[in-house]
Amino acid sequence: MRHLIINCSQLLTMAGPARARRGAEMRSVGLVPEGAVLVDGGKILAAGPRGLVQAHELASSARLIDAGGRVVLPGFVDSHTHPVFAGPRLKDFESRLQGKGYADIAAEGGGILSTVAGVRAAGRDSLVAGLRRWAGRFLECGTTTVEAKSGYGLDLDSELKMLRAIKAVGEAGPLELVATFLGAHAVPGEMKGDREGYDESLCAEMLPAVAREKLAVFVDAFCEKGFFTVEETRRVFRAAAAAGLKPKIHAEQLSRSGSLAMALEAGAVSADHLDCVDDSDLARLAKAGTVAALVPGSNYFLAKPYPPARRLIDAGAAVALATDFNPGSCPCWDMRMILSIACTQMRMTPEEALVAATINGAAALGLERSHGSLEPGRAADLVCWEAEDYRELPYYFGATRAAWTMKRGVMVHSGREYRL
Ligand code: NIG
Ligand code: FE
């Protein structure tokens, strides 16, 4: 189906080099006033000033979509989520409100391992149904591609069950899912006395099985005191490389362990969280090809200090923003809420936040050549917002459903407007 989208008050193309934007490059959103976009066969044919786009030889045969003087930009690419779980963790939430910490809650039987119990008990169909429901929420909120981690199974069968659920929902569409194997999320209760046995099963049993079934593109590890050490994570990354999975990491989240430096050496595609990085880490990231994927929704929800986004960008790093959607530390799937937090709490500019949520999110998934910008040949993933000016996106917060969401050239969400 061919569409010509006209009458965009502002079109943000994010046009530029097909790689993560770093430092001052993050200020450039490819702003076109009175822009238009021509899409065909799920891809962008042309995007830019209306006159130029309408001059395209295929423009006259396209179905017209009037954006109504609203802002249009690429769909958000949410590069870090844990969206497969069996229910919320309301008890943990209440305990935290009474002043208990993340670690105390885990020690009491809450935390990651309580979600593991729920996922192990759930059938694949119910995990699929749950994930499908979240997929609809992501699309309503303008997110068109989502990375989805396993990591609440923590044994071979349960990890495979999660990854198969992700595969089923991703293949059914329209939300595009990129799967990550996070067997190194926590050591499950039954293996507490045998960490080495668990590491061995991760590397020798689970990773090869995941690779054989092509169930994940990435491997991830929660490299943190009480979870996985730098040395254990390094071993997991080695086994992953042998199996053809690329590394991502939860790095320097609750404490600083040197996990980032190790991940950069291992060629991690992204290093995520980074709450506790120091100046030497900033300098490392400024030179690295690795994307710094910040998830400030988890800092908000856990009431923890934010990662140093401003200093990372000023040092020249490539920063992405993601939700970290999960039942423990960030029950939020709304990227606009994350943009609001990024601007108000971490002093990112609206331009930087939007680049971080689109092209840099794509780069955090190795999709910087096909997703995250509106340029010829790219996926026709675009969103129209109830806004005349793009700065309204991080300005208004809460209840931020998109006017419409298009995924690969197909309208997949169209919000109703209530007029009195
Ligand atoms: O990204 N850091 C570890 N994993 C998640 C939290 C998962 C959970 O609490 O269930 C995170 O914050
Ligand atoms: Fe996470």
CSV table of C-alpha atoms and ligand atoms in Angstrom, one decimal:
chain,number,residue,atom,x,y,z
A,1,MET,CA,0.0,0.0,0.0
A,2,ARG,CA,1.3,3.4,-1.0
A,3,HIS,CA,0.7,6.4,1.3
A,4,LEU,CA,1.5,10.1,1.0
A,5,ILE,CA,1.5,11.8,4.4
A,6,ILE,CA,1.1,15.5,4.1
A,7,ASN,CA,0.4,18.5,6.3
A,8,CYS,CA,2.9,17.6,9.0
A,9,SER,CA,3.5,20.9,11.0
A,10,GLN,CA,7.0,19.5,11.7
A,11,LEU,CA,8.5,16.4,10.3
A,12,LEU,CA,11.5,15.0,12.2
A,13,THR,CA,13.4,12.8,9.9
A,14,MET,CA,16.5,12.1,12.1
A,15,ALA,CA,18.4,12.0,8.7
A,16,GLY,CA,22.1,11.6,9.1
A,17,PRO,CA,24.8,9.0,9.2
A,18,ALA,CA,23.6,5.4,9.5
A,19,ARG,CA,25.1,5.0,13.0
A,20,ALA,CA,24.5,6.1,16.6
A,21,ARG,CA,24.7,9.9,16.9
A,22,ARG,CA,27.1,11.0,19.6
A,23,GLY,CA,27.8,14.2,21.6
A,24,ALA,CA,26.7,17.3,19.7
A,25,GLU,CA,25.3,15.3,16.8
A,26,MET,CA,22.5,14.4,19.1
A,27,ARG,CA,21.0,17.9,18.7
A,28,SER,CA,20.1,17.3,15.1
A,29,VAL,CA,16.6,15.9,14.5
A,30,GLY,CA,16.3,16.6,10.7
A,31,LEU,CA,13.5,19.1,11.2
A,32,VAL,CA,11.4,19.8,8.1
A,33,PRO,CA,8.6,22.4,8.6
A,34,GLU,CA,5.5,21.5,6.5
A,35,GLY,CA,7.0,18.1,5.7
A,36,ALA,CA,5.6,15.1,3.8
A,37,VAL,CA,6.5,11.4,3.6
A,38,LEU,CA,5.9,8.9,0.8
A,39,VAL,CA,5.8,5.3,1.8
A,40,ASP,CA,5.4,2.1,-0.3
A,41,GLY,CA,5.8,-1.6,0.5
A,42,GLY,CA,6.5,-0.9,4.1
A,43,LYS,CA,9.5,1.3,3.4
A,44,ILE,CA,10.1,5.1,3.1
A,45,LEU,CA,10.4,6.3,-0.5
A,46,ALA,CA,10.9,9.9,0.3
A,47,ALA,CA,10.7,12.3,3.3
A,48,GLY,CA,11.2,16.0,3.3
A,49,PRO,CA,9.7,19.3,2.1
A,50,ARG,CA,6.2,18.7,0.7
A,51,GLY,CA,7.1,20.0,-2.8
A,52,LEU,CA,10.1,17.7,-3.1
A,53,VAL,CA,8.2,14.6,-1.9
A,54,GLN,CA,5.2,15.4,-4.1
A,55,ALA,CA,7.5,15.6,-7.1
A,56,HIS,CA,8.3,11.9,-6.7
A,57,GLU,CA,7.0,9.9,-9.7
A,58,LEU,CA,4.9,7.6,-7.4
A,59,ALA,CA,3.4,10.4,-5.3
A,60,SER,CA,0.4,10.9,-7.5
A,61,SER,CA,-0.8,7.3,-7.1
A,62,ALA,CA,-0.5,7.2,-3.3
A,63,ARG,CA,-3.4,7.3,-0.8
A,64,LEU,CA,-3.4,10.7,1.0
A,65,ILE,CA,-3.1,10.9,4.7
A,66,ASP,CA,-3.5,14.3,6.2
A,67,ALA,CA,-1.5,14.7,9.4
A,68,GLY,CA,-3.7,17.7,10.3
A,69,GLY,CA,-0.9,20.1,11.1
A,70,ARG,CA,0.6,17.8,13.7
A,71,VAL,CA,4.2,16.5,14.4
A,72,VAL,CA,5.4,13.3,12.6
A,73,LEU,CA,8.5,11.4,13.5
A,74,PRO,CA,10.0,7.9,13.5
A,75,GLY,CA,8.4,5.4,15.8
A,76,PHE,CA,10.3,5.0,19.1
A,77,VAL,CA,12.7,2.1,19.3
A,78,ASP,CA,12.7,0.9,22.9
A,79,SER,CA,16.0,-1.0,23.3
A,80,HIS,CA,15.6,-2.4,26.8
A,81,THR,CA,12.5,-4.2,28.2
A,82,HIS,CA,11.6,-7.2,30.3
A,83,PRO,CA,8.0,-7.5,29.0
A,84,VAL,CA,7.3,-11.2,29.7
A,85,PHE,CA,6.0,-11.8,33.2
A,86,ALA,CA,3.0,-13.2,34.9
A,87,GLY,CA,1.8,-10.3,37.0
A,88,PRO,CA,2.7,-7.1,38.8
A,89,ARG,CA,4.8,-7.0,42.0
A,90,LEU,CA,2.5,-5.0,44.2
A,91,LYS,CA,3.9,-6.3,47.5
A,92,ASP,CA,7.4,-5.2,46.5
A,93,PHE,CA,5.9,-1.8,45.6
A,94,GLU,CA,4.3,-1.4,49.0
A,95,SER,CA,7.4,-2.6,50.8
A,96,ARG,CA,9.5,-0.1,49.0
A,97,LEU,CA,7.0,2.7,49.9
A,98,GLN,CA,7.7,1.7,53.5
A,99,GLY,CA,11.4,2.3,53.0
A,100,LYS,CA,12.7,-1.2,52.1
A,101,GLY,CA,15.5,-1.4,49.5
A,102,TYR,CA,15.6,-3.5,46.3
A,103,ALA,CA,18.0,-6.0,47.9
A,104,ASP,CA,16.0,-6.3,51.2
A,105,ILE,CA,12.9,-7.1,49.1
A,106,ALA,CA,14.7,-9.7,47.1
A,107,ALA,CA,16.0,-11.3,50.3
A,108,GLU,CA,12.4,-11.5,51.6
A,109,GLY,CA,11.4,-13.6,48.6
A,110,GLY,CA,10.2,-10.7,46.4
A,111,GLY,CA,12.2,-9.2,43.6
A,112,ILE,CA,13.3,-11.0,40.4
A,113,LEU,CA,12.9,-14.5,41.9
A,114,SER,CA,9.2,-13.9,42.7
A,115,THR,CA,8.6,-13.1,39.0
A,116,VAL,CA,10.6,-16.2,38.1
A,117,ALA,CA,8.1,-18.3,40.2
A,118,GLY,CA,5.2,-16.8,38.3
A,119,VAL,CA,6.8,-17.3,34.9
A,120,ARG,CA,7.7,-20.9,35.6
A,121,ALA,CA,4.1,-21.6,36.7
A,122,ALA,CA,2.6,-19.9,33.6
A,123,GLY,CA,1.9,-21.7,30.4
A,124,ARG,CA,3.3,-20.4,27.1
A,125,ASP,CA,-0.1,-19.3,25.9
A,126,SER,CA,-0.7,-17.1,28.9
A,127,LEU,CA,2.7,-15.5,28.5
A,128,VAL,CA,1.9,-14.9,24.8
A,129,ALA,CA,-1.5,-13.4,25.7
A,130,GLY,CA,0.2,-11.1,28.3
A,131,LEU,CA,2.9,-10.0,25.9
A,132,ARG,CA,0.3,-9.3,23.2
A,133,ARG,CA,-1.5,-7.0,25.5
A,134,TRP,CA,1.7,-5.1,26.3
A,135,ALA,CA,2.4,-4.9,22.5
A,136,GLY,CA,-0.8,-3.0,22.0
A,137,ARG,CA,0.2,-0.5,24.7
A,138,PHE,CA,3.6,0.1,23.2
A,139,LEU,CA,2.0,0.8,19.8
A,140,GLU,CA,-0.5,3.2,21.3
A,141,CYS,CA,2.3,5.1,22.8
A,142,GLY,CA,4.2,5.4,19.6
A,143,THR,CA,6.8,2.6,20.0
A,144,THR,CA,7.2,0.5,16.9
A,145,THR,CA,10.2,-1.7,17.8
A,146,VAL,CA,10.9,-3.2,21.2
A,147,GLU,CA,13.8,-5.3,22.5
A,148,ALA,CA,12.4,-8.1,24.8
A,149,LYS,CA,14.5,-10.0,27.3
A,150,SER,CA,14.0,-13.4,28.8
A,151,GLY,CA,15.5,-13.8,32.3
A,152,TYR,CA,12.5,-14.7,34.4
A,153,GLY,CA,12.8,-18.4,33.6
A,154,LEU,CA,16.4,-19.2,34.7
A,155,ASP,CA,16.2,-22.8,33.7
A,156,LEU,CA,16.5,-24.3,30.2
A,157,ASP,CA,12.8,-25.0,29.7
A,158,SER,CA,11.5,-21.8,31.2
A,159,GLU,CA,14.0,-19.6,29.4
A,160,LEU,CA,13.0,-21.3,26.1
A,161,LYS,CA,9.4,-20.9,26.9
A,162,MET,CA,9.8,-17.1,27.4
A,163,LEU,CA,11.9,-16.7,24.2
A,164,ARG,CA,9.4,-18.8,22.2
A,165,ALA,CA,6.6,-16.5,23.5
A,166,ILE,CA,8.6,-13.5,22.3
A,167,LYS,CA,9.2,-15.1,18.9
A,168,ALA,CA,5.5,-15.9,18.5
A,169,VAL,CA,4.3,-12.4,19.4
A,170,GLY,CA,7.0,-10.8,17.2
A,171,GLU,CA,6.2,-13.0,14.2
A,172,ALA,CA,2.5,-12.3,14.5
A,173,GLY,CA,3.2,-8.5,14.6
A,174,PRO,CA,2.6,-5.7,14.2
A,175,LEU,CA,5.0,-4.7,17.0
A,176,GLU,CA,8.5,-5.7,16.0
A,177,LEU,CA,10.4,-7.6,18.8
A,178,VAL,CA,14.1,-8.2,19.1
A,179,ALA,CA,14.9,-11.0,21.5
A,180,THR,CA,17.6,-11.0,24.1
A,181,PHE,CA,18.6,-14.0,26.2
A,182,LEU,CA,19.1,-12.9,29.8
A,183,GLY,CA,19.7,-16.2,31.6
A,184,ALA,CA,22.3,-14.3,33.6
A,185,HIS,CA,19.7,-12.2,35.4
A,186,ALA,CA,19.9,-14.0,38.8
A,187,VAL,CA,20.9,-17.4,40.1
A,188,PRO,CA,17.7,-19.3,40.7
A,189,GLY,CA,16.8,-20.5,44.2
A,190,GLU,CA,17.5,-24.2,43.5
A,191,MET,CA,21.0,-23.4,42.3
A,192,LYS,CA,22.0,-21.0,45.1
A,193,GLY,CA,24.5,-23.4,46.5
A,194,ASP,CA,25.9,-24.2,43.1
A,195,ARG,CA,26.7,-21.0,41.3
A,196,GLU,CA,29.3,-22.7,39.2
A,197,GLY,CA,26.8,-25.3,38.1
A,198,TYR,CA,24.4,-22.5,37.0
A,199,ASP,CA,27.2,-20.7,35.1
A,200,GLU,CA,28.1,-23.9,33.4
A,201,SER,CA,24.5,-24.6,32.5
A,202,LEU,CA,24.1,-21.1,31.1
A,203,CYS,CA,27.2,-21.4,28.9
A,204,ALA,CA,27.1,-25.1,27.9
A,205,GLU,CA,23.4,-25.8,27.8
A,206,MET,CA,21.1,-22.8,27.6
A,207,LEU,CA,23.1,-20.5,25.2
A,208,PRO,CA,23.7,-23.3,22.6
A,209,ALA,CA,20.0,-24.3,22.8
A,210,VAL,CA,18.9,-20.6,22.3
A,211,ALA,CA,21.2,-20.3,19.4
A,212,ARG,CA,20.2,-23.6,17.8
A,213,GLU,CA,16.5,-22.4,17.7
A,214,LYS,CA,17.5,-18.9,16.7
A,215,LEU,CA,15.5,-17.5,19.6
A,216,ALA,CA,17.7,-14.5,20.4
A,217,VAL,CA,19.9,-11.9,18.7
A,218,PHE,CA,21.5,-10.7,21.9
A,219,VAL,CA,22.8,-12.0,25.2
A,220,ASP,CA,22.6,-9.8,28.3
A,221,ALA,CA,23.8,-10.1,31.9
A,222,PHE,CA,22.9,-8.4,35.2
A,223,CYS,CA,26.5,-7.8,36.2
A,224,GLU,CA,26.1,-6.6,39.8
A,225,LYS,CA,27.0,-7.5,43.4
A,226,GLY,CA,24.8,-10.4,44.4
A,227,PHE,CA,24.0,-11.3,40.8
A,228,PHE,CA,26.8,-12.0,38.3
A,229,THR,CA,30.4,-11.0,38.7
A,230,VAL,CA,32.5,-9.4,36.0
A,231,GLU,CA,34.4,-12.7,35.6
A,232,GLU,CA,31.2,-14.7,35.3
A,233,THR,CA,29.8,-12.2,32.8
A,234,ARG,CA,32.9,-12.4,30.7
A,235,ARG,CA,32.5,-16.1,30.5
A,236,VAL,CA,28.9,-15.8,29.4
A,237,PHE,CA,29.9,-13.3,26.7
A,238,ARG,CA,32.6,-15.7,25.4
A,239,ALA,CA,30.1,-18.6,25.2
A,240,ALA,CA,27.6,-16.2,23.5
A,241,ALA,CA,30.2,-15.1,20.9
A,242,ALA,CA,30.8,-18.8,20.1
A,243,ALA,CA,27.0,-19.3,19.7
A,244,GLY,CA,26.7,-16.1,17.5
A,245,LEU,CA,24.9,-13.9,20.0
A,246,LYS,CA,26.0,-10.3,20.5
A,247,PRO,CA,26.5,-8.8,24.0
A,248,LYS,CA,24.5,-6.3,25.9
A,249,ILE,CA,24.9,-5.6,29.6
A,250,HIS,CA,23.2,-4.2,32.7
A,251,ALA,CA,26.3,-2.3,33.8
A,252,GLU,CA,27.2,-0.2,36.9
A,253,GLN,CA,23.5,-0.1,37.9
A,254,LEU,CA,23.4,-0.4,41.7
A,255,SER,CA,27.2,-0.2,42.3
A,256,ARG,CA,30.4,0.2,40.3
A,257,SER,CA,32.2,-3.1,39.5
A,258,GLY,CA,34.2,-2.5,36.3
A,259,SER,CA,31.4,-4.2,34.3
A,260,LEU,CA,31.4,-1.4,31.8
A,261,ALA,CA,35.1,-1.6,30.9
A,262,MET,CA,34.8,-5.4,30.5
A,263,ALA,CA,31.7,-5.0,28.3
A,264,LEU,CA,33.5,-2.4,26.1
A,265,GLU,CA,36.4,-4.8,25.6
A,266,ALA,CA,33.9,-7.5,24.7
A,267,GLY,CA,32.4,-5.2,22.0
A,268,ALA,CA,29.0,-4.8,23.7
A,269,VAL,CA,26.4,-3.3,21.4
A,270,SER,CA,24.9,-1.4,24.3
A,271,ALA,CA,25.8,-0.9,28.0
A,272,ASP,CA,22.6,-0.1,29.9
A,273,HIS,CA,21.7,1.7,33.2
A,274,LEU,CA,25.2,3.2,34.1
A,275,ASP,CA,23.9,4.9,37.2
A,276,CYS,CA,27.3,4.5,39.0
A,277,VAL,CA,29.8,5.3,36.2
A,278,ASP,CA,32.8,7.4,37.1
A,279,ASP,CA,34.9,9.8,35.0
A,280,SER,CA,37.1,7.1,33.6
A,281,ASP,CA,34.0,5.3,32.4
A,282,LEU,CA,32.8,8.5,30.7
A,283,ALA,CA,36.1,8.8,28.8
A,284,ARG,CA,35.8,5.1,27.8
A,285,LEU,CA,32.3,5.5,26.5
A,286,ALA,CA,33.2,8.7,24.6
A,287,LYS,CA,35.6,6.6,22.5
A,288,ALA,CA,33.6,3.4,22.2
A,289,GLY,CA,31.2,2.2,19.6
A,290,THR,CA,29.0,0.9,22.3
A,291,VAL,CA,25.7,2.8,22.9
A,292,ALA,CA,25.0,4.0,26.5
A,293,ALA,CA,21.4,3.0,26.9
A,294,LEU,CA,19.9,4.9,29.9
A,295,VAL,CA,16.7,3.8,31.5
A,296,PRO,CA,15.7,6.6,33.9
A,297,GLY,CA,12.2,5.2,34.4
A,298,SER,CA,13.8,2.7,36.8
A,299,ASN,CA,15.6,5.5,38.7
A,300,TYR,CA,12.3,7.4,38.9
A,301,PHE,CA,10.4,4.3,40.2
A,302,LEU,CA,13.1,3.2,42.7
A,303,ALA,CA,13.7,6.9,43.7
A,304,LYS,CA,17.4,6.6,42.9
A,305,PRO,CA,19.8,9.2,41.6
A,306,TYR,CA,19.8,9.5,37.8
A,307,PRO,CA,22.7,8.4,35.5
A,308,PRO,CA,24.9,11.3,34.3
A,309,ALA,CA,23.2,11.8,30.8
A,310,ARG,CA,24.4,15.4,30.5
A,311,ARG,CA,28.0,14.5,31.2
A,312,LEU,CA,27.9,11.5,28.9
A,313,ILE,CA,26.6,13.5,26.0
A,314,ASP,CA,29.0,16.4,26.7
A,315,ALA,CA,31.9,13.9,26.7
A,316,GLY,CA,30.9,12.7,23.3
A,317,ALA,CA,29.1,9.4,24.1
A,318,ALA,CA,26.2,8.0,22.1
A,319,VAL,CA,23.2,7.9,24.4
A,320,ALA,CA,19.9,6.0,23.9
A,321,LEU,CA,16.8,6.1,26.1
A,322,ALA,CA,14.7,3.1,26.8
A,323,THR,CA,11.9,2.2,29.3
A,324,ASP,CA,13.3,-0.9,31.0
A,325,PHE,CA,9.6,-2.0,31.2
A,326,ASN,CA,9.5,-4.7,33.9
A,327,PRO,CA,7.4,-5.5,37.0
A,328,GLY,CA,10.1,-4.8,39.5
A,329,SER,CA,11.9,-1.5,38.7
A,330,CYS,CA,9.9,0.2,35.9
A,331,PRO,CA,6.3,-0.7,35.2
A,332,CYS,CA,6.1,1.8,32.4
A,333,TRP,CA,5.9,1.2,28.7
A,334,ASP,CA,5.5,4.8,27.7
A,335,MET,CA,8.6,6.3,26.0
A,336,ARG,CA,7.1,9.8,26.3
A,337,MET,CA,7.2,9.5,30.1
A,338,ILE,CA,10.9,8.5,29.7
A,339,LEU,CA,11.5,11.6,27.5
A,340,SER,CA,9.9,13.8,30.1
A,341,ILE,CA,12.1,12.3,32.9
A,342,ALA,CA,15.2,12.6,30.6
A,343,CYS,CA,14.6,16.3,30.0
A,344,THR,CA,13.4,17.4,33.5
A,345,GLN,CA,15.7,15.2,35.6
A,346,MET,CA,18.8,14.6,33.5
A,347,ARG,CA,18.8,17.9,31.6
A,348,MET,CA,18.8,16.4,28.2
A,349,THR,CA,17.4,18.7,25.5
A,350,PRO,CA,14.2,17.7,23.7
A,351,GLU,CA,16.3,17.1,20.6
A,352,GLU,CA,18.8,14.9,22.3
A,353,ALA,CA,16.0,12.9,24.0
A,354,LEU,CA,14.2,12.3,20.7
A,355,VAL,CA,17.4,11.2,18.9
A,356,ALA,CA,18.1,8.9,21.9
A,357,ALA,CA,14.6,7.4,21.6
A,358,THR,CA,14.7,6.8,17.8
A,359,ILE,CA,18.0,6.4,15.8
A,360,ASN,CA,20.1,5.8,18.9
A,361,GLY,CA,17.6,3.2,20.2
A,362,ALA,CA,17.9,1.5,16.8
A,363,ALA,CA,21.7,1.6,17.1
A,364,ALA,CA,21.4,0.0,20.5
A,365,LEU,CA,19.8,-3.0,18.7
A,366,GLY,CA,22.2,-3.0,15.7
A,367,LEU,CA,19.3,-1.6,13.5
A,368,GLU,CA,20.8,1.8,12.7
A,369,ARG,CA,20.7,1.1,9.0
A,370,SER,CA,17.1,0.1,8.8
A,371,HIS,CA,15.2,1.8,11.7
A,372,GLY,CA,15.1,5.0,13.6
A,373,SER,CA,15.1,7.6,10.8
A,374,LEU,CA,12.8,8.5,8.0
A,375,GLU,CA,15.1,8.2,4.9
A,376,PRO,CA,14.6,6.4,1.6
A,377,GLY,CA,14.8,2.6,2.1
A,378,ARG,CA,14.2,2.6,5.8
A,379,ALA,CA,11.2,0.9,7.5
A,380,ALA,CA,8.1,3.0,7.3
A,381,ASP,CA,7.7,3.1,11.1
A,382,LEU,CA,6.2,6.5,11.9
A,383,VAL,CA,4.0,8.2,14.4
A,384,CYS,CA,1.8,11.3,14.3
A,385,TRP,CA,1.5,13.1,17.7
A,386,GLU,CA,-1.2,15.5,19.0
A,387,ALA,CA,1.3,18.3,18.9
A,388,GLU,CA,2.2,21.2,16.7
A,389,ASP,CA,5.8,21.5,18.0
A,390,TYR,CA,8.0,18.5,18.8
A,391,ARG,CA,9.1,20.0,22.1
A,392,GLU,CA,5.6,19.3,23.3
A,393,LEU,CA,6.5,15.6,23.4
A,394,PRO,CA,8.7,15.8,26.6
A,395,TYR,CA,6.7,18.8,27.8
A,396,TYR,CA,3.2,17.2,28.3
A,397,PHE,CA,3.6,14.1,30.3
A,398,GLY,CA,1.2,11.2,31.2
A,399,ALA,CA,-1.7,9.9,29.1
A,400,THR,CA,0.4,10.3,26.0
A,401,ARG,CA,-1.2,8.1,23.3
A,402,ALA,CA,-0.2,8.8,19.8
A,403,ALA,CA,-2.7,10.2,17.3
A,404,TRP,CA,-1.7,7.4,15.0
A,405,THR,CA,1.1,4.8,14.7
A,406,MET,CA,2.2,3.3,11.4
A,407,LYS,CA,4.3,0.1,11.4
A,408,ARG,CA,6.0,-0.9,8.1
A,409,GLY,CA,3.5,1.2,6.1
A,410,VAL,CA,0.4,-0.1,7.9
A,411,MET,CA,-1.8,1.9,10.2
A,412,VAL,CA,-1.7,-0.1,13.5
A,413,HIS,CA,-3.1,2.4,16.0
A,414,SER,CA,-5.4,5.3,15.4
A,415,GLY,CA,-6.5,7.1,18.5
A,416,ARG,CA,-10.0,8.5,18.8
A,417,GLU,CA,-10.3,12.2,19.5
A,418,TYR,CA,-12.9,13.3,21.9
A,419,ARG,CA,-14.6,16.5,20.7
A,420,LEU,CA,-17.3,18.2,22.7
B,1,NIG,O1,16.7,-3.7,34.6
B,1,NIG,N1,18.5,-5.0,36.8
B,1,NIG,C1,17.9,-6.0,36.6
B,1,NIG,N2,16.8,-6.2,36.0
B,1,NIG,C2,15.7,-5.3,35.9
B,1,NIG,C3,14.8,-5.4,37.1
B,1,NIG,C4,14.1,-6.7,37.0
B,1,NIG,C5,13.2,-6.9,38.1
B,1,NIG,O2,13.3,-6.3,39.2
B,1,NIG,O3,12.3,-7.8,37.8
B,1,NIG,C6,16.2,-3.9,35.7
B,1,NIG,O4,16.1,-3.0,36.5
B,2,FE,FE,16.7,-4.1,32.8
